[in-house]
Coordinates of C-alpha atoms in Angstrom, one line a residue:
M1 CA 72.0 43.5 40.1
H2 CA 72.3 39.7 40.8
L3 CA 72.7 38.4 44.3
P4 CA 76.5 37.4 43.9
D5 CA 77.2 41.0 42.8
K6 CA 75.2 42.4 45.7
L7 CA 77.1 40.1 48.2
A8 CA 80.5 41.2 46.7
R9 CA 79.4 44.9 47.0
F10 CA 78.3 44.2 50.6
G11 CA 81.7 42.6 51.4
R12 CA 83.6 45.5 50.0
S13 CA 81.4 48.1 51.8
L14 CA 81.7 46.2 55.1
S15 CA 85.5 45.9 54.9
S16 CA 85.8 49.6 54.1
R17 CA 83.6 50.4 57.2
V18 CA 85.7 48.2 59.5
V19 CA 89.0 49.9 58.2
V20 CA 87.5 53.4 58.6
M21 CA 86.2 52.6 62.1
A22 CA 89.6 51.2 63.1
L23 CA 91.5 54.2 61.7
F24 CA 89.0 56.6 63.4
T25 CA 89.4 54.8 66.8
H26 CA 93.2 54.8 66.4
A27 CA 93.2 58.5 65.6
L28 CA 91.2 59.4 68.7
L29 CA 93.4 57.4 70.9
V30 CA 96.6 58.9 69.4
L31 CA 95.1 62.4 69.9
A32 CA 94.3 61.6 73.5
T33 CA 97.8 60.4 74.1
I34 CA 99.3 63.6 72.6
V35 CA 97.1 65.7 74.9
I36 CA 98.1 63.7 78.0
V37 CA 101.8 63.9 77.1
R38 CA 101.6 67.6 76.2
Y39 CA 100.1 68.4 79.6
G40 CA 102.4 66.2 81.5
Y41 CA 100.1 63.3 82.4
A42 CA 102.5 60.7 81.0
A43 CA 105.7 61.9 82.9
S44 CA 106.0 58.8 85.0
L45 CA 106.5 55.2 83.7
S46 CA 103.4 54.0 85.4
N47 CA 101.3 56.6 83.6
Q48 CA 102.8 55.7 80.3
I49 CA 102.0 52.0 81.0
F50 CA 98.5 53.0 82.0
I51 CA 98.0 55.0 78.7
V52 CA 99.2 52.0 76.6
V53 CA 96.9 49.6 78.5
A54 CA 93.9 52.0 78.2
Y55 CA 94.6 52.4 74.5
L56 CA 94.6 48.7 74.0
V57 CA 91.5 48.1 76.1
L58 CA 89.5 50.9 74.4
S59 CA 90.6 49.7 70.9
F60 CA 89.6 46.1 71.6
S61 CA 86.4 47.1 73.3
F62 CA 85.3 49.3 70.5
A63 CA 86.2 46.6 67.9
G64 CA 84.4 44.0 70.0
I65 CA 81.3 46.0 70.2
T66 CA 81.3 46.7 66.5
A67 CA 82.0 43.0 65.7
W68 CA 79.3 41.9 68.1
Q69 CA 76.7 44.1 66.4
M70 CA 77.7 42.9 63.0
T71 CA 77.7 39.3 64.0
A72 CA 74.3 39.4 65.7
A73 CA 72.8 41.1 62.7
L74 CA 74.4 38.7 60.2
K75 CA 73.5 35.7 62.3
K76 CA 69.8 36.8 62.4
L77 CA 69.9 37.4 58.7
G78 CA 71.5 34.0 58.0
L79 CA 68.8 32.3 60.1
Q80 CA 66.0 34.0 58.2
S81 CA 67.8 33.4 54.8
R82 CA 67.9 29.6 55.6
R83 CA 64.2 29.6 56.1
V84 CA 63.7 31.2 52.6
A85 CA 66.1 28.7 51.1
S86 CA 64.0 25.9 52.5
G87 CA 60.9 27.2 50.8
D88 CA 59.4 29.3 53.5
F89 CA 58.6 32.5 51.6
S90 CA 56.1 33.9 54.0
S91 CA 58.4 35.7 56.4
Q92 CA 59.8 39.2 55.9
L93 CA 63.5 39.4 56.6
E94 CA 64.1 41.7 59.6
V95 CA 67.5 42.3 61.1
G96 CA 66.9 45.4 63.3
T97 CA 70.3 47.0 62.8
K98 CA 71.6 50.5 62.1
I99 CA 74.4 49.1 60.0
V100 CA 73.5 50.4 56.6
E101 CA 75.2 47.7 54.6
I102 CA 73.6 44.8 56.5
Q103 CA 70.2 46.5 56.3
Q104 CA 70.7 47.0 52.5
L105 CA 71.6 43.3 52.2
A106 CA 68.4 42.4 54.0
D107 CA 66.4 44.7 51.7
D108 CA 68.0 43.0 48.7
L109 CA 67.2 39.6 50.0
N110 CA 63.6 40.6 50.7
N111 CA 63.3 41.8 47.1
M112 CA 64.7 38.5 45.9
R113 CA 62.2 36.6 48.2
R114 CA 59.3 38.6 46.6
E115 CA 60.5 37.8 43.1
L116 CA 60.8 34.1 44.0
V117 CA 57.3 34.1 45.4
E118 CA 55.9 35.7 42.2
Q119 CA 57.9 33.3 40.0
A120 CA 56.7 30.3 42.0
N121 CA 53.1 31.4 41.7
R122 CA 53.5 31.9 38.0
L123 CA 55.1 28.5 37.5
E124 CA 52.4 26.9 39.7
H125 CA 49.7 28.5 37.7
Q126 CA 51.3 27.5 34.4
A127 CA 51.6 23.9 35.7
L128 CA 47.9 23.7 36.8
H129 CA 46.1 25.8 34.2
D130 CA 45.5 25.9 30.4
A131 CA 47.5 28.6 28.7
L132 CA 44.8 29.6 26.2
T133 CA 41.7 29.8 28.4
S134 CA 43.3 30.0 31.9
L135 CA 41.0 27.2 33.0
P136 CA 42.3 24.4 35.3
N137 CA 44.0 21.7 33.3
R138 CA 43.8 17.9 33.7
V139 CA 46.4 17.9 36.6
L140 CA 44.4 20.4 38.7
L141 CA 41.1 18.6 37.7
R142 CA 42.5 15.3 39.0
D143 CA 43.5 17.0 42.3
R144 CA 40.1 18.5 42.8
V145 CA 38.3 15.2 41.8
E146 CA 40.4 13.3 44.3
A147 CA 39.7 15.8 47.0
A148 CA 36.0 15.5 46.1
I149 CA 36.2 11.7 46.4
K150 CA 37.7 12.0 50.0
K151 CA 35.1 14.5 51.0
A152 CA 32.3 12.3 49.5
R153 CA 33.6 9.2 51.3
R154 CA 33.7 11.1 54.6
E155 CA 30.3 12.7 54.3
G156 CA 28.5 10.0 52.2
S157 CA 27.7 12.6 49.5
R158 CA 27.9 12.4 45.7
F159 CA 29.1 14.5 42.8
S160 CA 29.2 14.3 39.0
L161 CA 32.0 14.6 36.4
M162 CA 31.0 15.8 33.0
I163 CA 33.1 15.5 29.8
M164 CA 32.1 17.6 26.7
D165 CA 33.5 18.5 23.4
L166 CA 32.4 21.0 20.8
D167 CA 30.5 19.6 17.8
H168 CA 32.4 20.0 14.6
F169 CA 35.1 22.2 16.0
K170 CA 37.5 20.7 13.5
E171 CA 35.5 22.2 10.7
V172 CA 35.7 25.7 12.3
N173 CA 39.5 25.3 12.6
D174 CA 39.9 24.0 9.0
T175 CA 37.6 26.5 7.4
L176 CA 38.3 29.7 9.4
G177 CA 41.7 29.1 10.8
H178 CA 43.3 28.4 14.2
P179 CA 43.1 32.0 15.4
I180 CA 39.3 31.9 15.1
G181 CA 39.3 28.4 16.7
D182 CA 41.3 29.7 19.6
M183 CA 38.8 32.6 20.1
V184 CA 35.9 30.0 20.0
L185 CA 37.6 28.1 22.8
Q186 CA 38.1 31.2 24.9
L187 CA 34.5 32.3 24.5
T188 CA 33.3 28.8 25.3
A189 CA 35.4 28.8 28.5
A190 CA 33.8 32.1 29.5
K191 CA 30.3 30.7 28.8
L192 CA 31.1 27.6 31.0
R193 CA 32.5 29.7 33.9
H194 CA 29.4 31.9 33.8
R195 CA 27.1 28.9 34.0
L196 CA 28.8 27.3 37.1
R197 CA 29.0 28.1 40.8
D198 CA 32.3 29.1 42.5
C199 CA 32.4 25.7 44.2
D200 CA 32.3 23.8 40.8
T201 CA 35.3 23.4 38.5
V202 CA 35.4 23.7 34.7
A203 CA 38.7 22.5 33.1
R204 CA 40.1 22.3 29.6
L205 CA 41.5 18.8 28.9
G206 CA 42.9 19.7 25.5
G207 CA 41.7 20.5 22.0
D208 CA 38.0 21.2 22.2
E209 CA 37.4 18.9 25.2
F210 CA 36.3 20.3 28.5
A211 CA 35.4 18.8 31.9
V212 CA 33.0 20.0 34.6
L213 CA 33.0 18.9 38.2
I214 CA 29.7 19.7 40.0
F215 CA 28.6 18.9 43.5
T216 CA 25.1 17.7 43.7
D217 CA 23.4 14.6 45.2
D218 CA 20.7 14.6 42.5
V219 CA 21.4 13.0 39.1
E220 CA 18.5 15.0 37.7
A221 CA 20.1 18.2 38.9
A222 CA 23.3 17.2 37.0
Q223 CA 21.2 16.6 33.9
H224 CA 19.6 20.0 34.4
V225 CA 23.1 21.6 34.6
A226 CA 24.1 19.7 31.4
Q227 CA 21.0 21.0 29.6
K228 CA 21.8 24.6 30.7
I229 CA 25.4 24.3 29.5
R230 CA 24.2 22.9 26.2
E231 CA 21.8 25.7 25.7
A232 CA 24.6 28.2 26.5
L233 CA 26.9 26.5 24.0
E234 CA 24.3 26.7 21.3
R235 CA 24.0 30.5 21.5
P236 CA 25.7 32.3 18.6
L237 CA 29.3 33.4 19.0
R238 CA 30.1 36.8 17.5
I239 CA 33.7 37.0 16.3
D240 CA 34.6 40.0 14.2
E241 CA 32.1 39.9 11.3
L242 CA 31.4 36.2 11.9
T243 CA 28.4 34.6 13.7
L244 CA 29.1 31.0 14.6
R245 CA 26.9 28.4 16.3
V246 CA 29.0 25.7 18.0
G247 CA 27.0 23.1 20.0
G248 CA 28.4 20.5 22.3
S249 CA 27.9 16.9 23.4
I250 CA 28.1 16.1 27.1
G251 CA 28.7 12.9 29.0
I252 CA 27.9 12.5 32.8
A253 CA 29.4 10.1 35.3
T254 CA 28.4 10.1 38.9
Y255 CA 30.4 9.2 42.0
P256 CA 30.2 6.5 43.4
S257 CA 27.7 4.6 41.2
D258 CA 29.8 5.1 38.0
G259 CA 33.2 4.9 39.4
E260 CA 35.2 5.5 42.6
D261 CA 38.5 6.9 41.2
F262 CA 39.4 9.8 38.8
E263 CA 40.4 7.7 35.8
T264 CA 37.3 5.5 35.9
L265 CA 35.0 8.5 36.2
L266 CA 36.8 10.3 33.4
R267 CA 36.6 7.4 31.1
R268 CA 33.0 6.6 31.8
A269 CA 32.0 10.3 31.3
D270 CA 33.8 10.0 28.0
V271 CA 31.8 6.9 27.0
A272 CA 28.6 8.8 27.9
M273 CA 29.7 11.8 25.8
Y274 CA 30.1 9.6 22.7
T275 CA 26.7 8.1 23.3
A276 CA 25.2 11.6 23.3
K277 CA 27.2 12.5 20.2
R278 CA 26.2 9.3 18.4
E279 CA 22.5 9.6 19.3
G280 CA 22.2 13.4 18.9
T281 CA 20.7 13.9 22.4
G282 CA 23.1 16.6 23.5
Y283 CA 23.9 14.9 26.8
A284 CA 23.8 11.4 28.2
L285 CA 24.3 9.6 31.5
Y286 CA 26.8 6.8 31.7
E287 CA 25.2 3.4 31.1
K288 CA 27.2 0.2 31.7
A289 CA 25.2 -1.6 29.1
R290 CA 26.6 0.8 26.4
D291 CA 30.2 0.8 27.6
P292 CA 32.3 -0.9 24.9
N293 CA 34.9 -1.6 27.6
S294 CA 32.5 -3.5 29.9
A295 CA 32.9 -7.2 30.2
N296 CA 29.4 -7.7 28.7
L297 CA 30.2 -5.6 25.6
L298 CA 33.6 -7.1 25.2
S299 CA 32.0 -10.5 25.1
L300 CA 29.4 -9.0 22.6
T301 CA 32.3 -7.9 20.4
G302 CA 33.6 -11.4 20.1
E303 CA 30.1 -12.7 19.3
L304 CA 29.7 -10.0 16.6
R305 CA 32.8 -11.3 14.9
D306 CA 31.3 -14.8 14.9
A307 CA 27.9 -13.4 13.6
I308 CA 29.6 -11.7 10.6
D309 CA 31.1 -15.0 9.7
G310 CA 27.9 -16.9 10.5
E311 CA 24.2 -16.6 9.7
N312 CA 22.8 -14.5 12.5
L313 CA 22.9 -11.1 10.7
A314 CA 20.0 -10.1 8.5
L315 CA 18.9 -7.1 6.4
Y316 CA 15.4 -5.7 6.8
Y317 CA 13.9 -3.3 4.2
Q318 CA 11.7 -0.3 4.9
P319 CA 9.8 1.0 1.9
K320 CA 10.1 4.6 0.6
F321 CA 7.0 6.2 -1.0
R322 CA 6.7 9.0 -3.5
L323 CA 4.4 11.4 -1.7
T324 CA 2.5 12.7 -4.7
D325 CA 0.9 9.3 -5.6
K326 CA 2.0 7.0 -2.7
K327 CA 3.9 4.6 -4.9
I328 CA 6.9 2.7 -3.6
V329 CA 10.1 4.1 -5.2
G330 CA 12.7 2.4 -3.2
A331 CA 13.8 1.0 0.2
E332 CA 16.3 1.4 3.0
A333 CA 18.3 -1.6 4.1
L334 CA 18.5 -1.9 7.9
I335 CA 20.8 -4.4 9.6
R336 CA 19.6 -6.6 12.4
W337 CA 21.4 -9.1 14.6
N338 CA 19.4 -12.1 15.8
H339 CA 21.5 -13.1 18.7
P340 CA 21.0 -16.7 19.8
S341 CA 20.6 -15.8 23.5
R342 CA 20.1 -12.0 23.6
G343 CA 17.4 -11.9 21.0
M344 CA 17.1 -9.1 18.4
V345 CA 20.0 -6.7 18.8
M346 CA 19.5 -3.3 17.2
P347 CA 22.2 -1.4 15.2
N348 CA 22.7 1.4 17.9
D349 CA 23.9 -1.4 20.3
F350 CA 26.5 -3.0 18.0
I351 CA 27.5 -0.6 15.3
P352 CA 29.6 1.5 17.8
L353 CA 31.2 -1.8 18.9
A354 CA 32.1 -2.5 15.3
E355 CA 33.6 0.9 14.9
K356 CA 35.7 0.7 18.0
S357 CA 36.9 -2.9 17.5
G358 CA 37.8 -2.6 13.8
L359 CA 34.9 -4.9 12.8
I360 CA 33.2 -2.1 10.8
E361 CA 35.0 -3.0 7.6
P362 CA 34.0 -6.7 7.4
L363 CA 30.5 -5.7 8.7
T364 CA 30.1 -3.1 6.0
N365 CA 31.3 -5.5 3.4
W366 CA 28.7 -8.1 4.5
V367 CA 26.0 -5.4 4.3
L368 CA 27.0 -4.3 0.8
K369 CA 27.3 -7.9 -0.5
T370 CA 23.9 -8.9 0.9
A371 CA 22.2 -5.7 -0.3
M372 CA 23.7 -6.1 -3.8
K373 CA 22.7 -9.8 -3.9
Q374 CA 19.1 -8.9 -2.9
T375 CA 18.9 -6.0 -5.4
E376 CA 20.1 -8.4 -8.1
A377 CA 17.4 -10.9 -7.1
W378 CA 14.7 -8.3 -7.2
E379 CA 15.8 -7.0 -10.6
K380 CA 15.5 -10.6 -12.0
M381 CA 12.0 -10.6 -10.5
G382 CA 11.2 -7.4 -12.3
M383 CA 11.2 -5.3 -9.2
D384 CA 13.1 -2.1 -9.9
V385 CA 13.9 -1.1 -6.3
P386 CA 16.6 1.5 -5.6
L387 CA 18.1 0.2 -2.3
A388 CA 19.8 2.6 0.2
V389 CA 22.6 1.3 2.5
N390 CA 24.1 3.3 5.4
I391 CA 27.8 3.9 5.5
S392 CA 29.8 4.7 8.7
A393 CA 32.1 7.6 9.1
K394 CA 34.9 5.0 9.6
N395 CA 34.3 3.7 6.1
L396 CA 35.0 7.1 4.6
Q397 CA 38.3 7.3 6.4
M398 CA 39.5 4.0 4.8
Q399 CA 41.7 4.6 1.8
S400 CA 40.7 1.2 0.4
F401 CA 36.9 1.6 0.7
P402 CA 36.3 3.1 -2.9
D403 CA 38.3 0.2 -4.4
T404 CA 36.4 -2.3 -2.3
L405 CA 33.1 -0.9 -3.5
A406 CA 34.2 -0.8 -7.1
G407 CA 35.3 -4.5 -6.8
L408 CA 31.9 -5.5 -5.4
F409 CA 30.1 -3.7 -8.3
K410 CA 32.4 -5.5 -10.7
D411 CA 31.3 -8.8 -9.3
S412 CA 27.6 -7.8 -9.4
K413 CA 25.2 -7.3 -12.3
I414 CA 22.9 -4.7 -10.6
K415 CA 22.0 -1.4 -12.1
R416 CA 24.2 1.2 -10.5
Q417 CA 21.3 3.7 -10.3
N418 CA 19.5 1.2 -8.1
F419 CA 22.1 1.4 -5.4
V420 CA 22.2 4.4 -2.9
L421 CA 24.8 5.1 -0.3
E422 CA 23.5 7.0 2.7
L423 CA 26.0 8.9 4.8
T424 CA 25.1 11.0 7.9
E425 CA 25.9 14.7 7.8
S426 CA 28.2 14.3 10.8
A427 CA 30.1 11.5 9.1
L428 CA 30.7 13.6 6.1
L429 CA 32.1 16.4 8.3
V430 CA 34.6 14.4 10.3
D431 CA 37.1 15.1 7.6
P432 CA 35.3 17.0 4.8
N433 CA 38.1 17.1 2.3
Q434 CA 38.7 13.3 2.6
A435 CA 34.9 12.8 2.3
I436 CA 34.7 14.9 -0.8
K437 CA 37.5 12.8 -2.5
V438 CA 35.8 9.5 -1.5
L439 CA 32.3 10.7 -2.7
E440 CA 33.7 11.9 -6.0
Q441 CA 35.1 8.4 -6.5
F442 CA 31.7 6.9 -5.7
D443 CA 30.0 9.3 -8.1
R444 CA 32.4 8.3 -10.9
V445 CA 31.4 4.6 -10.2
G446 CA 27.8 5.6 -10.8
V447 CA 26.5 5.2 -7.2
R448 CA 23.8 7.6 -6.0
L449 CA 24.6 9.4 -2.8
S450 CA 22.3 10.7 0.0
I451 CA 22.9 12.7 3.1
D452 CA 21.1 11.1 6.0
D453 CA 19.9 12.9 9.2
F454 CA 20.3 16.3 7.6
G455 CA 20.0 19.2 10.0
T456 CA 21.3 17.4 13.1
G457 CA 24.9 18.3 12.5
Y458 CA 26.9 21.4 11.7
S459 CA 25.2 22.2 8.4
S460 CA 27.8 23.7 6.0
L461 CA 26.4 24.9 2.7
A462 CA 30.0 25.6 1.6
Y463 CA 30.7 21.8 1.8
L464 CA 27.2 20.8 0.7
K465 CA 27.5 22.5 -2.7
R466 CA 30.8 20.6 -3.3
L467 CA 29.4 17.2 -2.5
P468 CA 28.1 15.0 -5.5
V469 CA 24.9 14.1 -3.6
R470 CA 21.5 13.5 -5.2
E471 CA 19.2 13.7 -2.1
L472 CA 18.8 14.9 1.4
K473 CA 17.0 13.0 4.2
I474 CA 15.3 15.1 6.8
D475 CA 15.9 13.6 10.2
R476 CA 12.9 12.1 12.1
V477 CA 13.6 14.4 15.0
F478 CA 12.2 17.4 13.0
V479 CA 9.5 15.4 11.1
R480 CA 8.0 13.8 14.3
D481 CA 6.6 17.1 15.8
M482 CA 6.5 19.4 12.8
V483 CA 2.7 19.6 12.9
S484 CA 2.7 20.9 16.5
N485 CA 6.1 22.6 16.7
R486 CA 6.6 25.8 14.7
N487 CA 10.4 25.6 14.9
D488 CA 10.5 22.0 13.5
L489 CA 8.1 23.1 10.7
A490 CA 10.3 26.0 9.8
I491 CA 13.4 23.7 9.6
V492 CA 11.6 21.2 7.4
T493 CA 10.2 23.9 5.1
A494 CA 13.6 25.6 4.7
T495 CA 15.4 22.3 4.1
I496 CA 12.9 21.3 1.3
Q497 CA 13.2 24.7 -0.4
M498 CA 17.0 24.8 -0.1
A499 CA 17.3 21.2 -1.4
H500 CA 15.1 21.9 -4.4
G501 CA 17.1 25.1 -5.1
L502 CA 20.2 22.8 -5.3
D503 CA 18.3 20.4 -7.5
L504 CA 18.3 17.7 -4.8
S505 CA 15.5 15.3 -4.0
V506 CA 14.1 15.4 -0.4
V507 CA 13.3 12.3 1.7
A508 CA 11.5 12.7 5.1
E509 CA 11.9 9.8 7.5
G510 CA 9.8 9.1 10.6
I511 CA 6.3 9.7 9.1
E512 CA 3.9 8.2 11.6
D513 CA 0.5 9.9 11.0
E514 CA -1.6 11.3 8.3
P515 CA -1.4 15.0 9.3
T516 CA 2.4 14.9 9.0
L517 CA 2.1 13.1 5.6
G518 CA -0.4 15.7 4.4
M519 CA 1.8 18.7 5.5
L520 CA 5.0 17.2 3.9
T521 CA 3.1 16.6 0.6
E522 CA 1.8 20.2 0.7
L523 CA 5.4 21.5 1.3
G524 CA 6.6 19.6 -1.8
C525 CA 8.6 16.9 -0.1
D526 CA 9.4 14.2 -2.7
V527 CA 9.7 10.9 -0.8
G528 CA 8.8 9.6 2.7
Q529 CA 9.2 6.6 4.9
G530 CA 8.0 5.7 8.3
Y531 CA 5.7 3.5 10.3
F532 CA 2.6 5.2 8.8
F533 CA 3.5 3.3 5.6
S534 CA 5.4 0.3 6.9
T535 CA 7.8 -1.0 9.5
P536 CA 11.0 -2.6 8.3
L537 CA 10.3 -5.9 6.5
T538 CA 12.1 -9.1 5.7
S539 CA 12.9 -9.7 2.0
V540 CA 9.9 -12.0 1.5
Q541 CA 7.5 -9.6 3.3
F542 CA 8.8 -6.7 1.2
E543 CA 8.2 -8.6 -2.0
E544 CA 4.6 -9.2 -1.1
F545 CA 4.2 -5.6 0.1
W546 CA 5.7 -4.3 -3.1
R547 CA 3.3 -6.3 -5.3
S548 CA 0.3 -5.1 -3.3
A549 CA 1.3 -1.5 -3.1
Q550 CA 2.1 -1.3 -6.9
H551 CA -1.6 -2.0 -7.5
T552 CA -3.2 0.0 -4.7
G553 CA -0.8 2.9 -4.2
I554 CA -2.1 3.3 -0.6
R555 CA -0.8 2.5 2.8
L556 CA -0.7 -1.3 3.6
E557 CA 0.0 -3.0 6.8
P558 CA 3.1 -5.2 6.8
V559 CA 2.3 -8.9 6.4

């Protein structure tokens, strides 16, 4: 029953009680009058007057006492009800009356108070927590970070804010469906809660993005926590009959060195996370020098635009060797920026700027045109050098890119088989269906395709078998320690066997010593590159290196 109905019922009950009490009082007094008259007590006029006065006094006294009891109880109930109406739900409504109707009203109001408390708690929880995982949301995270800032200022302490997202979660959603994706998020939330202390906070910001607030004065301790979280995320998830491995990339920003307010810390932790994702390190600390929003890098972005239009960019070429006879069978084009005041700027420092600023398209066009021009020049010199060029994930998302590439080929006279596009595994899986469409267009043009850094991303054989690729490149992170690390050796061995089973050529990058070269040759790896053979060379150096290596077939130092 709703409160208005209860109040109406209370009014009717109370009115009935007053009428009944009045009639009862009146009946008693009439009865007393009859007795007095019957036995002659009202024979005189003075006695009659006395009886009437007594009747009135008793009637009004009884009514007054009843009204006073009701008024006192209702006044107390009203006072307590006004406290509830103002938002004070902590007090139990107590009226201390024997009037059943008023006590019942108090009980009804108490029930309403409890319902309001429960509803307010539910609404507060919904406003401050994520519905899927029950973790704190961005609003509650902000409150806790701001409280941490006040505490840190007062005590001179520090804390760290981490941002992380799940690697290739989109592929899990697209391939297995949103219900499985939701379960992955719930299990991930449980993993994170299990890894943190009660005083720390783990929050879900949305999608597959989480945040962690940890209290520690030691940056190394924050890195240790990040590593533990990463290890926990990489453990397999068992969902129904599926076993999934979903890793994560983590960025760390520390108060006060990386920011003194919530938004700055959040943004800089996000910058660090993308650094970790881009470099495959799992986690990374915020570095101002790598922040694309810093004044330094904003200036660098403008200078990059000028470099694309000017003459400060250059391609270097690292030879690729067939491992069976150590003959050069191609090269990889690597871009360098010879900055007039900063010196040589490496790709890891300006490619992310190009991707964020929209300069990746003109930069890629410059690389493609320069590489095609160099390949054409080498063909005229009798040098049959298949040249590989790296393509950004952003290029695959551009609808116009296949037409741009076809136009460049139309203006060039190079052999199509002498041009290789290298795409990282993670770039392919940003939007696998779009990637497949674009790569099929490349394949029809006659361009050879290679998957770079294979094994560092979310390896999906279901997608791999659909891609029109010709070769896989094993990332240097596995090649570097394969002689001493059994796990790396197992990954390299399995990749070579799998690739050959799919009729793909295998390239190992990062070969730096003879034992690694010997082991790769024994495993049947087709092609290798690395400092053991040569560092990246200018076009003139490469031409001299090529001519010498064609005769000797052995490792030569770059000239």
